Amino acid sequence: NAGVTQTPKFRILKIGQSMTLQCAQDMNHNYMYWYRQDPGMGLKLIYYSVGAGITDKGEVPNGYNVSRSTTEDFPLRLELAAPSQTSVYFCASRLDLSRRQFFGPGTRLTVL
Amino acid sequence: AQTVTQSQPEMSVQEAETVTLSCTYDTSESDYYLFWYKQPPSRQMILVIRQEAYKQQNATENRFSVNFQKAAKSFSLKISDSQLGDAAMYFCAYRGLSNTGNQFYFGTGTSLTVIP
């Protein structure tokens, strides 16, 4: 298994640009998550999904959108990038609430 | 919302010695999970240890153990026989079991340096 994969690893955006951060897992996990980690801080939950077609907001959802059309993929969309969205983004997944979370390697995003 | 506090931004330990990282949390829930995650320079988040609040026995994973004090809402991590590979950021995290059971709350982290 490849586990949780994220692309790209790095990206620089200009203010107002849009982009999609990709996340995929091949473990048939139901639950998937997007977090952001700001410098010197812990992770904050942006959005999560409990299964294909079901998504919900986390702690810091503003400025982001997600979709979950398949079990494997959980892309995160930034529509109008802002400097405040400069962060490292982590995707994670787990089979169910009793199992551990598996994290992807992260995407470092800079908005200038 | 639940809060998780790590009051030690940085810690250092001599190789082969023992170090304890502190974590406190605030919650009104009676049942929940607590976690310690390790984040090395590669940025990968790695689960170190997990504790279920309903279990009185402290969790142990090889050289890693916790001191879980439910009444005091304290959850410290002890690393014994520290190794150079233990150098990383360590995050304490909380997850409830209510309808917010999908929400993890993380502390701000403790940067651990291991001195050879």
Short mmCIF file of C-alpha atoms in Angstrom, two decimals:
data_model
loop_
_atom_site.label_atom_id
_atom_site.label_comp_id
_atom_site.label_asym_id
_atom_site.label_seq_id
_atom_site.Cartn_x
_atom_site.Cartn_y
_atom_site.Cartn_z
CA ASN A 1 0.00 0.00 0.00
CA ALA A 2 1.16 3.51 -0.78
CA GLY A 3 -0.74 4.81 2.25
CA VAL A 4 -1.79 8.46 2.08
CA THR A 5 -0.31 10.41 -0.80
CA GLN A 6 -0.41 14.15 -1.39
CA THR A 7 0.47 16.25 -4.40
CA PRO A 8 2.11 18.61 -4.93
CA LYS A 9 4.84 18.69 -2.26
CA PHE A 10 5.43 22.41 -2.69
CA ARG A 11 3.55 25.21 -4.38
CA ILE A 12 3.78 28.98 -4.60
CA LEU A 13 0.62 30.88 -5.48
CA LYS A 14 -0.12 34.51 -6.16
CA ILE A 15 -2.90 36.22 -4.26
CA GLY A 16 -6.24 35.46 -5.90
CA GLN A 17 -5.11 32.34 -7.73
CA SER A 18 -6.85 29.02 -7.28
CA MET A 19 -5.52 25.54 -6.84
CA THR A 20 -6.45 22.05 -5.73
CA LEU A 21 -4.41 20.03 -3.30
CA GLN A 22 -4.74 16.36 -4.05
CA CYS A 23 -5.01 13.61 -1.46
CA ALA A 24 -5.47 9.91 -2.10
CA GLN A 25 -5.39 6.78 0.03
CA ASP A 26 -5.40 3.16 -1.02
CA MET A 27 -6.37 1.61 2.31
CA ASN A 28 -10.14 1.77 1.73
CA HIS A 29 -10.49 4.15 4.65
CA ASN A 30 -13.84 5.74 5.25
CA TYR A 31 -12.65 8.81 7.12
CA MET A 32 -10.45 11.45 5.54
CA TYR A 33 -9.24 14.79 6.88
CA TRP A 34 -7.52 17.97 5.84
CA TYR A 35 -5.42 19.87 8.34
CA ARG A 36 -3.28 22.96 8.15
CA GLN A 37 -0.20 23.55 10.23
CA ASP A 38 0.95 27.13 10.62
CA PRO A 39 4.54 27.85 11.70
CA GLY A 40 5.12 26.96 15.34
CA MET A 41 1.60 25.66 15.75
CA GLY A 42 -0.22 22.37 15.96
CA LEU A 43 -2.60 21.09 13.33
CA LYS A 44 -6.03 22.54 12.82
CA LEU A 45 -8.82 20.66 11.08
CA ILE A 46 -10.15 22.29 7.91
CA TYR A 47 -12.63 19.72 6.59
CA TYR A 48 -13.32 16.06 7.03
CA SER A 49 -15.30 13.32 5.34
CA VAL A 50 -16.86 10.20 6.81
CA GLY A 51 -17.38 8.54 3.45
CA ALA A 52 -17.89 9.14 -0.24
CA GLY A 53 -20.36 11.96 -0.78
CA ILE A 54 -20.26 13.17 2.82
CA THR A 55 -18.15 16.11 3.97
CA ASP A 56 -18.28 18.46 6.92
CA LYS A 57 -16.51 21.53 8.22
CA GLY A 58 -13.79 21.39 10.80
CA GLU A 59 -12.35 24.15 12.93
CA VAL A 60 -11.02 26.46 10.16
CA PRO A 61 -13.00 25.88 6.93
CA ASN A 62 -13.20 29.44 5.58
CA GLY A 63 -11.55 29.89 2.20
CA TYR A 64 -11.58 26.18 1.37
CA ASN A 65 -13.83 23.64 -0.29
CA VAL A 66 -13.71 19.87 -0.50
CA SER A 67 -15.40 17.06 -2.34
CA ARG A 68 -15.44 13.31 -1.87
CA SER A 69 -16.74 11.61 -4.98
CA THR A 70 -14.78 8.40 -4.35
CA THR A 71 -13.53 6.60 -1.27
CA GLU A 72 -9.93 7.05 -2.37
CA ASP A 73 -9.74 10.78 -3.15
CA PHE A 74 -10.33 13.85 -1.04
CA PRO A 75 -9.17 17.02 -2.86
CA LEU A 76 -8.97 20.40 -1.11
CA ARG A 77 -9.78 23.46 -3.19
CA LEU A 78 -8.54 27.01 -2.58
CA GLU A 79 -10.57 29.39 -4.73
CA LEU A 80 -9.00 32.78 -4.02
CA ALA A 81 -5.65 32.29 -2.37
CA ALA A 82 -4.74 34.71 0.40
CA PRO A 83 -1.46 35.15 2.31
CA SER A 84 -3.20 33.85 5.43
CA GLN A 85 -3.43 30.48 3.70
CA THR A 86 0.33 30.10 3.66
CA SER A 87 0.78 26.90 5.60
CA VAL A 88 1.65 23.24 5.45
CA TYR A 89 -1.37 21.12 4.59
CA PHE A 90 -1.73 17.55 5.78
CA CYS A 91 -4.21 15.00 4.61
CA ALA A 92 -5.03 12.05 6.84
CA SER A 93 -7.27 9.01 6.78
CA ARG A 94 -8.46 6.19 8.99
CA LEU A 95 -10.71 3.20 8.66
CA ASP A 96 -13.12 4.10 11.44
CA LEU A 97 -13.26 6.08 14.67
CA SER A 98 -11.55 3.36 16.67
CA ARG A 99 -8.51 3.14 14.43
CA ARG A 100 -5.43 5.30 14.21
CA GLN A 101 -5.01 8.13 11.74
CA PHE A 102 -2.50 7.86 8.90
CA PHE A 103 -0.99 11.10 7.69
CA GLY A 104 0.28 12.08 4.28
CA PRO A 105 3.68 13.80 3.85
CA GLY A 106 2.21 17.28 3.59
CA THR A 107 2.05 20.07 1.01
CA ARG A 108 3.88 23.32 1.71
CA LEU A 109 1.90 26.20 0.23
CA THR A 110 3.11 29.79 0.04
CA VAL A 111 0.82 32.59 -1.08
CA LEU A 112 2.59 35.79 -2.14
CA ALA B 1 -14.08 23.97 22.12
CA GLN B 2 -11.55 21.72 23.68
CA THR B 3 -8.07 23.14 24.20
CA VAL B 4 -4.75 21.38 24.45
CA THR B 5 -1.79 23.15 26.05
CA GLN B 6 1.87 22.27 25.80
CA SER B 7 3.77 24.70 27.98
CA GLN B 8 7.26 23.65 26.95
CA PRO B 9 8.14 25.02 23.50
CA GLU B 10 11.59 23.39 23.67
CA MET B 11 13.18 20.59 25.63
CA SER B 12 16.55 18.89 25.45
CA VAL B 13 17.81 15.58 26.77
CA GLN B 14 21.12 13.80 26.85
CA GLU B 15 21.27 10.64 24.80
CA ALA B 16 20.27 7.57 26.87
CA GLU B 17 18.59 9.76 29.51
CA THR B 18 14.88 10.18 30.23
CA VAL B 19 12.76 13.19 29.38
CA THR B 20 9.15 14.07 30.13
CA LEU B 21 7.01 16.28 27.92
CA SER B 22 3.99 17.95 29.47
CA CYS B 23 0.47 18.34 28.14
CA THR B 24 -2.73 19.58 29.74
CA TYR B 25 -6.16 19.77 28.19
CA ASP B 26 -9.57 21.15 28.90
CA THR B 27 -12.79 19.27 28.22
CA SER B 28 -16.24 18.73 29.62
CA GLU B 29 -16.49 15.26 28.11
CA SER B 30 -16.05 12.19 30.27
CA ASP B 31 -14.70 9.91 27.60
CA TYR B 32 -12.14 10.74 24.96
CA TYR B 33 -8.81 9.78 23.45
CA LEU B 34 -5.45 11.42 23.96
CA PHE B 35 -2.49 11.09 21.64
CA TRP B 36 1.15 11.97 21.27
CA TYR B 37 2.38 12.51 17.73
CA LYS B 38 5.97 12.90 16.59
CA GLN B 39 6.87 15.15 13.67
CA PRO B 40 10.48 14.79 12.52
CA PRO B 41 12.06 17.25 10.04
CA SER B 42 10.53 15.21 7.22
CA ARG B 43 7.18 16.65 8.42
CA GLN B 44 5.52 13.26 8.49
CA MET B 45 3.16 12.96 11.45
CA ILE B 46 3.77 9.72 13.30
CA LEU B 47 1.57 8.36 16.06
CA VAL B 48 3.66 7.62 19.13
CA ILE B 49 1.11 6.53 21.69
CA ARG B 50 -2.62 6.62 22.40
CA GLN B 51 -4.59 6.63 25.65
CA GLU B 52 -8.29 5.98 26.12
CA ALA B 53 -9.63 8.09 28.95
CA TYR B 54 -11.76 5.26 30.37
CA LYS B 55 -8.65 3.14 30.91
CA GLN B 56 -6.91 3.76 34.21
CA GLN B 57 -3.75 2.02 33.14
CA ASN B 58 -1.18 4.25 31.50
CA ALA B 59 -0.35 3.37 27.90
CA THR B 60 3.14 2.14 27.07
CA GLU B 61 4.87 1.61 23.75
CA ASN B 62 8.45 0.37 24.13
CA ARG B 63 10.49 3.37 25.39
CA PHE B 64 7.47 5.67 25.38
CA SER B 65 4.99 5.83 28.22
CA VAL B 66 2.42 8.29 29.46
CA ASN B 67 1.34 9.58 32.83
CA PHE B 68 -2.38 10.14 32.46
CA GLN B 69 -4.00 12.06 35.32
CA LYS B 70 -7.67 12.34 34.38
CA ALA B 71 -8.76 14.49 37.31
CA ALA B 72 -5.93 16.93 36.69
CA LYS B 73 -6.47 16.74 32.90
CA SER B 74 -2.81 16.07 32.42
CA PHE B 75 -1.19 13.77 29.88
CA SER B 76 2.60 13.74 29.91
CA LEU B 77 4.89 11.69 27.69
CA LYS B 78 8.00 10.02 29.08
CA ILE B 79 10.75 8.97 26.72
CA SER B 80 13.24 6.58 28.29
CA ASP B 81 16.72 5.81 26.99
CA SER B 82 16.49 8.74 24.55
CA GLN B 83 17.97 8.17 21.13
CA LEU B 84 19.16 10.62 18.48
CA GLY B 85 16.24 9.56 16.30
CA ASP B 86 13.82 10.83 18.95
CA ALA B 87 14.70 14.42 18.06
CA ALA B 88 11.53 15.95 16.62
CA MET B 89 8.51 18.09 17.37
CA TYR B 90 6.05 16.33 19.64
CA PHE B 91 2.37 17.19 19.59
CA CYS B 92 -0.22 16.28 22.14
CA ALA B 93 -3.72 15.82 20.73
CA TYR B 94 -7.26 15.27 21.99
CA ARG B 95 -10.25 13.65 20.34
CA GLY B 96 -13.66 13.40 21.93
CA LEU B 97 -16.20 10.64 21.47
CA SER B 98 -19.27 12.81 21.06
CA ASN B 99 -20.60 14.08 17.72
CA THR B 100 -17.33 15.99 17.45
CA GLY B 101 -15.49 12.69 17.51
CA ASN B 102 -13.92 13.50 14.19
CA GLN B 103 -12.27 16.62 15.49
CA PHE B 104 -8.73 16.39 16.73
CA TYR B 105 -7.38 19.25 18.78
CA PHE B 106 -3.63 19.66 18.80
CA GLY B 107 -1.28 21.47 21.13
CA THR B 108 1.36 23.87 19.81
CA GLY B 109 4.12 21.30 20.12
CA THR B 110 7.37 20.76 21.99
CA SER B 111 10.63 20.68 20.08
CA LEU B 112 12.86 17.95 21.50
CA THR B 113 16.62 18.05 21.00
CA VAL B 114 18.70 14.98 21.83
CA ILE B 115 22.28 15.77 22.75
CA PRO B 116 24.87 13.14 21.85
#
